[in-house]
Amino acid sequence: MKKAYFIYLHIGYWLILWLKEFLFGFQTYNLNDLSFATIVSTLSVKLIVLFFSVCIFYANFLVLVPKLVRTKKIILYIVALFILFSLLAPIHKYVYATLLPQKFGWYSYVYIDKLNFWLSFQTLLFENYVYIFFSIAISYVGEYFETQKKQQELEKEQAITELAYLKSQINPHFLFNTLNDIYSLTYQKAEMAPEAVLKLSELLRYMLKESNDRFASVEREINYLKNVVELFEIGQKGSAYIDLEINGDYKNKKIAPLILINFIENAFKHGIVSDPKNPVRIKLYINESDFDFEVFNKKNKDYKDKTGGIGLTNVQRRLALIYPDRHKLEIIDENDTFTVHLNIENI
């Protein structure tokens, strides 16, 4: 609860209580004899009477409970309560025995001639013990919600930090692989080298600009994936067979940027890309609410490097953080083929 709302709630409670006491105060008056002065007098009396409850409640709520009860100093807490009531008892005696009768002509149910320190002490305790327990309960409830709020904020900050860390790993990972391909092209003085550099600049522009946001447009993410595929095909000098199929209306749709690239890189790195009968298949379908993505490749059993970098572990963690309970990732690792199917709901 916001601090302002909390303050308004407290003010509202005491105003309602004041109004209740004010209305009950008219039981001692003849309604035919009511006047403006009577109303003002009754309001003033009830406000003064309410003063003791307010003092006891907030002294306990703001000072005694945080300082003593929460720190398990129960004996000191009881002593402090005794001191609090002892300080208020003389004021209570003066108000009920002198101020209210003389100033407002108002008498309590307590006989004035018998009102002394101990009777005032007992009266205060009897009339306000509920506020003692009430303030303790509110203090602990408020502490619970404050702890929950801080925990949620901490988890959110940790998630943001972790996402930033995971994204920072993606950029160098792809960049180094691509630069290696471009280096080979330039070393061989291939005609496709300038086009590859241009494609890489477009990729870097997207990675630096869009990936800093939590979500990017699906249209730009698809263009990014197309550039990745085309850049890979350039690096393979036309020997790569990749079927990229995109269906559905993806206008005005949002997705976490760079969430799909690891699946495609994994297929390029560990799959057979030079077999025209078994090309790498990348399918993407978007409807009104769901996002379906699938990558299929034949396994390259001659590939010995098992170090996949951040790979699938990275993207699985990002999906869990960004789309909790809204995605389904299915990885089918068979003897000769590897398939990844990802569905994201309510994109």
Short mmCIF file of C-alpha atoms in Angstrom, two decimals:
data_model
loop_
_atom_site.label_atom_id
_atom_site.label_comp_id
_atom_site.label_asym_id
_atom_site.label_seq_id
_atom_site.Cartn_x
_atom_site.Cartn_y
_atom_site.Cartn_z
CA MET A 1 0.00 0.00 0.00
CA LYS A 2 1.27 3.45 -0.90
CA LYS A 3 2.21 5.68 2.03
CA ALA A 4 -0.34 8.33 1.02
CA TYR A 5 -3.17 5.77 0.97
CA PHE A 6 -2.04 4.48 4.35
CA ILE A 7 -2.22 7.99 5.82
CA TYR A 8 -5.65 8.61 4.27
CA LEU A 9 -6.88 5.32 5.74
CA HIS A 10 -5.77 6.36 9.23
CA ILE A 11 -7.34 9.81 8.91
CA GLY A 12 -10.56 8.29 7.60
CA TYR A 13 -10.75 5.83 10.47
CA TRP A 14 -10.41 8.50 13.18
CA LEU A 15 -12.88 10.79 11.41
CA ILE A 16 -15.46 8.00 11.29
CA LEU A 17 -14.85 7.21 14.95
CA TRP A 18 -15.17 10.89 15.83
CA LEU A 19 -18.43 11.10 13.86
CA LYS A 20 -19.78 8.02 15.63
CA GLU A 21 -19.00 9.46 19.06
CA PHE A 22 -20.47 12.79 17.98
CA LEU A 23 -23.76 11.17 16.95
CA PHE A 24 -23.97 9.13 20.14
CA GLY A 25 -23.37 12.33 22.11
CA PHE A 26 -26.78 13.65 21.08
CA GLN A 27 -28.48 11.00 23.17
CA THR A 28 -28.05 13.29 26.16
CA TYR A 29 -29.75 16.23 24.44
CA ASN A 30 -33.32 17.09 23.65
CA LEU A 31 -33.45 17.33 19.85
CA ASN A 32 -35.91 20.23 20.09
CA ASP A 33 -33.32 22.29 21.99
CA LEU A 34 -30.42 21.71 19.57
CA SER A 35 -28.45 24.75 18.43
CA PHE A 36 -25.27 25.52 16.57
CA ALA A 37 -23.48 26.08 19.87
CA THR A 38 -24.60 22.65 21.07
CA ILE A 39 -23.25 21.00 17.94
CA VAL A 40 -19.90 22.78 18.20
CA SER A 41 -19.68 21.94 21.90
CA THR A 42 -20.40 18.26 21.30
CA LEU A 43 -17.87 18.08 18.45
CA SER A 44 -15.22 19.68 20.65
CA VAL A 45 -15.89 17.37 23.59
CA LYS A 46 -15.71 14.23 21.44
CA LEU A 47 -12.51 15.44 19.81
CA ILE A 48 -10.89 16.00 23.20
CA VAL A 49 -12.05 12.57 24.43
CA LEU A 50 -10.66 10.98 21.27
CA PHE A 51 -7.28 12.57 21.97
CA PHE A 52 -6.36 9.87 24.51
CA SER A 53 -7.10 7.00 22.13
CA VAL A 54 -5.07 8.66 19.37
CA CYS A 55 -2.10 9.23 21.68
CA ILE A 56 -2.12 5.65 22.98
CA PHE A 57 -2.55 4.13 19.53
CA TYR A 58 0.27 6.04 17.81
CA ALA A 59 2.67 5.93 20.75
CA ASN A 60 2.31 2.17 20.64
CA PHE A 61 2.19 1.86 16.83
CA LEU A 62 5.07 4.19 15.97
CA VAL A 63 7.41 3.80 18.96
CA LEU A 64 6.77 0.97 21.41
CA VAL A 65 5.98 -1.85 18.99
CA PRO A 66 8.87 -1.17 16.54
CA LYS A 67 11.40 -0.51 19.30
CA LEU A 68 10.39 -3.11 21.89
CA VAL A 69 7.89 -5.70 20.69
CA ARG A 70 9.64 -6.53 17.41
CA THR A 71 12.96 -6.72 19.23
CA LYS A 72 11.45 -9.16 21.78
CA LYS A 73 11.90 -6.78 24.75
CA ILE A 74 8.53 -7.68 26.25
CA ILE A 75 9.31 -6.73 29.87
CA LEU A 76 10.52 -3.30 28.76
CA TYR A 77 7.41 -3.00 26.60
CA ILE A 78 5.10 -3.62 29.56
CA VAL A 79 7.06 -1.09 31.64
CA ALA A 80 6.84 1.44 28.80
CA LEU A 81 3.06 0.95 28.59
CA PHE A 82 2.78 1.53 32.32
CA ILE A 83 4.79 4.75 31.99
CA LEU A 84 2.65 5.88 29.04
CA PHE A 85 -0.61 5.40 30.94
CA SER A 86 0.93 7.01 34.05
CA LEU A 87 1.81 10.12 32.01
CA LEU A 88 -1.67 10.32 30.51
CA ALA A 89 -3.58 9.63 33.75
CA PRO A 90 -3.10 13.14 35.26
CA ILE A 91 -4.10 14.72 31.94
CA HIS A 92 -7.13 12.43 31.81
CA LYS A 93 -8.09 13.43 35.37
CA TYR A 94 -7.81 17.14 34.55
CA VAL A 95 -9.79 16.83 31.32
CA TYR A 96 -12.66 14.78 32.77
CA ALA A 97 -12.82 16.43 36.20
CA THR A 98 -12.09 20.06 35.32
CA LEU A 99 -11.88 21.02 31.64
CA LEU A 100 -14.98 19.31 30.23
CA PRO A 101 -17.36 20.14 33.14
CA GLN A 102 -16.27 23.77 33.49
CA LYS A 103 -15.72 24.63 29.82
CA PHE A 104 -18.46 22.61 28.14
CA GLY A 105 -20.74 21.56 30.99
CA TRP A 106 -20.09 17.94 30.07
CA TYR A 107 -19.88 15.21 32.70
CA SER A 108 -18.68 11.64 32.16
CA TYR A 109 -20.13 8.53 33.72
CA VAL A 110 -17.30 8.70 36.29
CA TYR A 111 -18.11 10.54 39.50
CA ILE A 112 -15.95 13.64 39.58
CA ASP A 113 -15.39 13.60 43.31
CA LYS A 114 -14.02 10.05 43.12
CA LEU A 115 -11.79 10.62 40.05
CA ASN A 116 -8.16 10.25 41.09
CA PHE A 117 -4.91 9.11 39.50
CA TRP A 118 -5.56 5.35 39.77
CA LEU A 119 -9.15 5.60 38.62
CA SER A 120 -8.00 7.63 35.62
CA PHE A 121 -5.28 5.04 34.97
CA GLN A 122 -7.82 2.19 35.09
CA THR A 123 -10.31 4.11 32.95
CA LEU A 124 -7.68 4.78 30.29
CA LEU A 125 -6.63 1.13 30.26
CA PHE A 126 -10.21 -0.15 30.09
CA GLU A 127 -11.25 2.23 27.32
CA ASN A 128 -8.12 1.83 25.17
CA TYR A 129 -6.78 -1.71 25.59
CA VAL A 130 -8.37 -2.56 22.25
CA TYR A 131 -6.21 0.08 20.58
CA ILE A 132 -3.11 -1.52 22.11
CA PHE A 133 -3.83 -4.84 20.42
CA PHE A 134 -5.14 -3.10 17.32
CA SER A 135 -1.94 -1.11 16.85
CA ILE A 136 0.20 -4.22 17.37
CA ALA A 137 -1.79 -6.12 14.73
CA ILE A 138 -1.62 -3.27 12.20
CA SER A 139 2.11 -2.87 12.81
CA TYR A 140 2.79 -6.52 12.04
CA VAL A 141 0.44 -6.58 9.06
CA GLY A 142 2.12 -3.47 7.67
CA GLU A 143 5.53 -5.00 8.23
CA TYR A 144 4.43 -8.16 6.38
CA PHE A 145 3.22 -6.24 3.33
CA GLU A 146 6.33 -4.05 3.37
CA THR A 147 8.51 -7.16 3.44
CA GLN A 148 6.53 -8.68 0.58
CA LYS A 149 6.87 -5.48 -1.42
CA LYS A 150 10.62 -5.32 -0.84
CA GLN A 151 10.95 -9.00 -1.78
CA GLN A 152 9.04 -8.44 -5.03
CA GLU A 153 11.16 -5.40 -5.84
CA LEU A 154 14.32 -7.39 -5.10
CA GLU A 155 13.18 -10.27 -7.31
CA LYS A 156 12.31 -7.81 -10.07
CA GLU A 157 15.71 -6.13 -9.83
CA GLN A 158 17.43 -9.51 -9.84
CA ALA A 159 15.44 -10.56 -12.91
CA ILE A 160 16.31 -7.32 -14.73
CA THR A 161 19.98 -7.73 -13.82
CA GLU A 162 19.99 -11.34 -14.93
CA LEU A 163 18.30 -10.49 -18.22
CA ALA A 164 20.84 -7.77 -18.88
CA TYR A 165 23.62 -10.24 -18.16
CA LEU A 166 22.14 -12.86 -20.48
CA LYS A 167 21.71 -10.31 -23.26
CA SER A 168 25.28 -9.13 -22.85
CA GLN A 169 26.37 -12.71 -23.49
CA ILE A 170 24.33 -13.01 -26.68
CA ASN A 171 25.88 -10.10 -28.54
CA PRO A 172 29.57 -11.17 -28.38
CA HIS A 173 28.62 -14.79 -28.98
CA PHE A 174 26.99 -14.09 -32.33
CA LEU A 175 29.41 -11.31 -33.22
CA PHE A 176 32.51 -13.47 -32.93
CA ASN A 177 30.99 -16.22 -35.08
CA THR A 178 29.99 -13.76 -37.79
CA LEU A 179 33.30 -11.92 -37.78
CA ASN A 180 35.03 -15.24 -38.27
CA ASP A 181 32.94 -15.89 -41.39
CA ILE A 182 33.57 -12.40 -42.75
CA TYR A 183 37.28 -12.77 -42.07
CA SER A 184 37.30 -15.90 -44.24
CA LEU A 185 35.54 -14.05 -47.04
CA THR A 186 37.87 -11.08 -46.97
CA TYR A 187 40.90 -13.35 -46.73
CA GLN A 188 39.72 -15.10 -49.88
CA LYS A 189 38.82 -11.72 -51.43
CA ALA A 190 35.31 -12.99 -52.15
CA GLU A 191 32.88 -10.67 -53.93
CA MET A 192 30.28 -11.28 -51.21
CA ALA A 193 32.49 -9.76 -48.50
CA PRO A 194 31.10 -6.16 -48.84
CA GLU A 195 27.52 -7.46 -48.73
CA ALA A 196 28.37 -9.51 -45.65
CA VAL A 197 29.81 -6.43 -43.93
CA LEU A 198 26.62 -4.49 -44.77
CA LYS A 199 24.46 -7.27 -43.34
CA LEU A 200 26.58 -7.36 -40.22
CA SER A 201 26.18 -3.61 -39.73
CA GLU A 202 22.39 -4.00 -39.92
CA LEU A 203 22.54 -6.78 -37.35
CA LEU A 204 24.71 -4.73 -35.01
CA ARG A 205 22.37 -1.76 -35.34
CA TYR A 206 19.44 -3.94 -34.29
CA MET A 207 21.36 -5.62 -31.48
CA LEU A 208 22.58 -2.34 -30.04
CA LYS A 209 19.34 -0.41 -30.42
CA GLU A 210 16.44 -2.82 -30.01
CA SER A 211 17.91 -5.37 -27.60
CA ASN A 212 18.18 -2.75 -24.86
CA ASP A 213 14.39 -2.76 -24.60
CA ARG A 214 12.42 -5.47 -22.90
CA PHE A 215 10.35 -6.04 -26.05
CA ALA A 216 10.82 -5.34 -29.75
CA SER A 217 8.45 -5.57 -32.68
CA VAL A 218 8.09 -9.04 -34.17
CA GLU A 219 8.57 -7.50 -37.62
CA ARG A 220 12.04 -6.21 -36.74
CA GLU A 221 12.94 -9.47 -35.02
CA ILE A 222 11.97 -11.38 -38.17
CA ASN A 223 14.05 -9.03 -40.33
CA TYR A 224 16.93 -9.67 -37.95
CA LEU A 225 16.53 -13.44 -38.34
CA LYS A 226 16.37 -13.09 -42.13
CA ASN A 227 19.64 -11.16 -42.07
CA VAL A 228 21.20 -13.84 -39.88
CA VAL A 229 20.19 -16.56 -42.35
CA GLU A 230 21.37 -14.55 -45.36
CA LEU A 231 24.67 -13.74 -43.68
CA PHE A 232 25.21 -17.40 -42.88
CA GLU A 233 24.41 -18.36 -46.48
CA ILE A 234 26.95 -15.80 -47.70
CA GLY A 235 29.54 -17.28 -45.38
CA GLN A 236 28.81 -20.75 -46.75
CA LYS A 237 29.25 -19.54 -50.35
CA GLY A 238 25.92 -20.92 -51.53
CA SER A 239 26.39 -24.40 -50.05
CA ALA A 240 23.87 -23.91 -47.25
CA TYR A 241 20.31 -25.17 -47.68
CA ILE A 242 17.92 -23.39 -45.35
CA ASP A 243 14.14 -23.23 -45.61
CA LEU A 244 12.78 -20.16 -43.83
CA GLU A 245 9.00 -20.09 -43.69
CA ILE A 246 7.05 -17.24 -42.08
CA ASN A 247 3.25 -17.14 -41.91
CA GLY A 248 0.63 -15.06 -40.15
CA ASP A 249 0.06 -11.42 -39.36
CA TYR A 250 2.88 -10.13 -37.18
CA LYS A 251 2.10 -6.42 -37.47
CA ASN A 252 1.92 -4.62 -34.12
CA LYS A 253 3.15 -7.70 -32.24
CA LYS A 254 5.91 -7.59 -29.63
CA ILE A 255 8.49 -10.17 -28.58
CA ALA A 256 11.59 -10.28 -26.42
CA PRO A 257 14.49 -9.37 -28.74
CA LEU A 258 17.17 -11.95 -29.57
CA ILE A 259 15.10 -14.72 -27.97
CA LEU A 260 15.24 -16.99 -31.06
CA ILE A 261 18.77 -16.54 -32.34
CA ASN A 262 20.32 -19.26 -30.16
CA PHE A 263 18.05 -21.93 -31.65
CA ILE A 264 19.06 -20.94 -35.17
CA GLU A 265 22.75 -20.71 -34.30
CA ASN A 266 22.55 -24.12 -32.68
CA ALA A 267 21.13 -25.60 -35.89
CA PHE A 268 23.84 -23.96 -38.01
CA LYS A 269 26.62 -25.01 -35.67
CA HIS A 270 25.62 -28.59 -34.89
CA GLY A 271 23.48 -29.49 -37.91
CA ILE A 272 24.07 -30.53 -41.49
CA VAL A 273 23.48 -27.49 -43.68
CA SER A 274 24.81 -28.75 -47.01
CA ASP A 275 22.25 -31.50 -47.71
CA PRO A 276 19.58 -30.25 -50.16
CA LYS A 277 17.34 -33.23 -49.31
CA ASN A 278 17.41 -32.42 -45.59
CA PRO A 279 17.70 -28.65 -45.26
CA VAL A 280 17.60 -26.77 -42.01
CA ARG A 281 13.95 -25.86 -41.58
CA ILE A 282 12.93 -22.71 -39.74
CA LYS A 283 9.20 -22.16 -39.40
CA LEU A 284 7.47 -19.25 -37.77
CA TYR A 285 3.72 -18.82 -37.47
CA ILE A 286 1.89 -15.97 -35.72
CA ASN A 287 -1.85 -15.77 -35.12
CA GLU A 288 -3.89 -13.31 -33.08
CA SER A 289 -2.51 -14.46 -29.73
CA ASP A 290 0.09 -17.21 -30.14
CA PHE A 291 3.59 -17.33 -31.53
CA ASP A 292 4.88 -20.66 -32.89
CA PHE A 293 8.51 -21.18 -33.78
CA GLU A 294 10.23 -24.37 -34.91
CA VAL A 295 13.75 -25.27 -35.99
CA PHE A 296 14.68 -28.68 -37.44
CA ASN A 297 18.09 -29.94 -38.51
CA LYS A 298 19.89 -33.18 -39.26
CA LYS A 299 22.69 -33.80 -36.79
CA ASN A 300 26.27 -33.42 -37.92
CA LYS A 301 27.84 -36.38 -36.16
CA ASP A 302 31.29 -35.42 -37.39
CA TYR A 303 31.13 -32.19 -35.34
CA LYS A 304 33.21 -32.84 -32.24
CA ASP A 305 32.99 -29.49 -30.42
CA LYS A 306 30.54 -29.99 -27.57
CA THR A 307 31.00 -26.55 -26.06
CA GLY A 308 27.82 -24.78 -27.02
CA GLY A 309 28.54 -21.56 -25.15
CA ILE A 310 25.51 -20.14 -23.42
CA GLY A 311 23.25 -21.86 -25.99
CA LEU A 312 20.00 -23.39 -24.91
CA THR A 313 20.57 -22.79 -21.20
CA ASN A 314 20.62 -19.06 -21.85
CA VAL A 315 17.42 -18.92 -23.85
CA GLN A 316 15.57 -21.27 -21.47
CA ARG A 317 16.41 -18.98 -18.57
CA ARG A 318 15.35 -15.87 -20.48
CA LEU A 319 12.05 -17.46 -21.45
CA ALA A 320 11.39 -18.39 -17.82
CA LEU A 321 12.04 -14.81 -16.72
CA ILE A 322 10.15 -13.01 -19.49
CA TYR A 323 7.29 -15.43 -20.20
CA PRO A 324 6.57 -17.31 -16.95
CA ASP A 325 3.62 -19.70 -17.44
CA ARG A 326 3.12 -18.30 -20.94
CA HIS A 327 5.47 -20.42 -23.03
CA LYS A 328 6.10 -24.04 -23.87
CA LEU A 329 9.52 -25.14 -25.08
CA GLU A 330 9.84 -28.63 -26.50
CA ILE A 331 13.27 -29.99 -27.44
CA ILE A 332 13.29 -33.29 -29.35
CA ASP A 333 16.79 -34.74 -29.43
CA GLU A 334 16.72 -37.90 -31.55
CA ASN A 335 19.50 -40.03 -32.93
CA ASP A 336 19.81 -38.26 -36.28
CA THR A 337 17.69 -35.12 -35.90
CA PHE A 338 17.24 -32.24 -33.52
CA THR A 339 14.00 -30.25 -33.29
CA VAL A 340 13.06 -27.27 -31.20
CA HIS A 341 9.47 -26.11 -30.91
CA LEU A 342 8.58 -22.94 -29.02
CA ASN A 343 5.08 -21.61 -28.37
CA ILE A 344 4.48 -18.27 -26.65
CA GLU A 345 0.94 -17.40 -25.59
CA ASN A 346 -0.67 -13.97 -25.64
CA ILE A 347 2.19 -12.31 -27.47
#
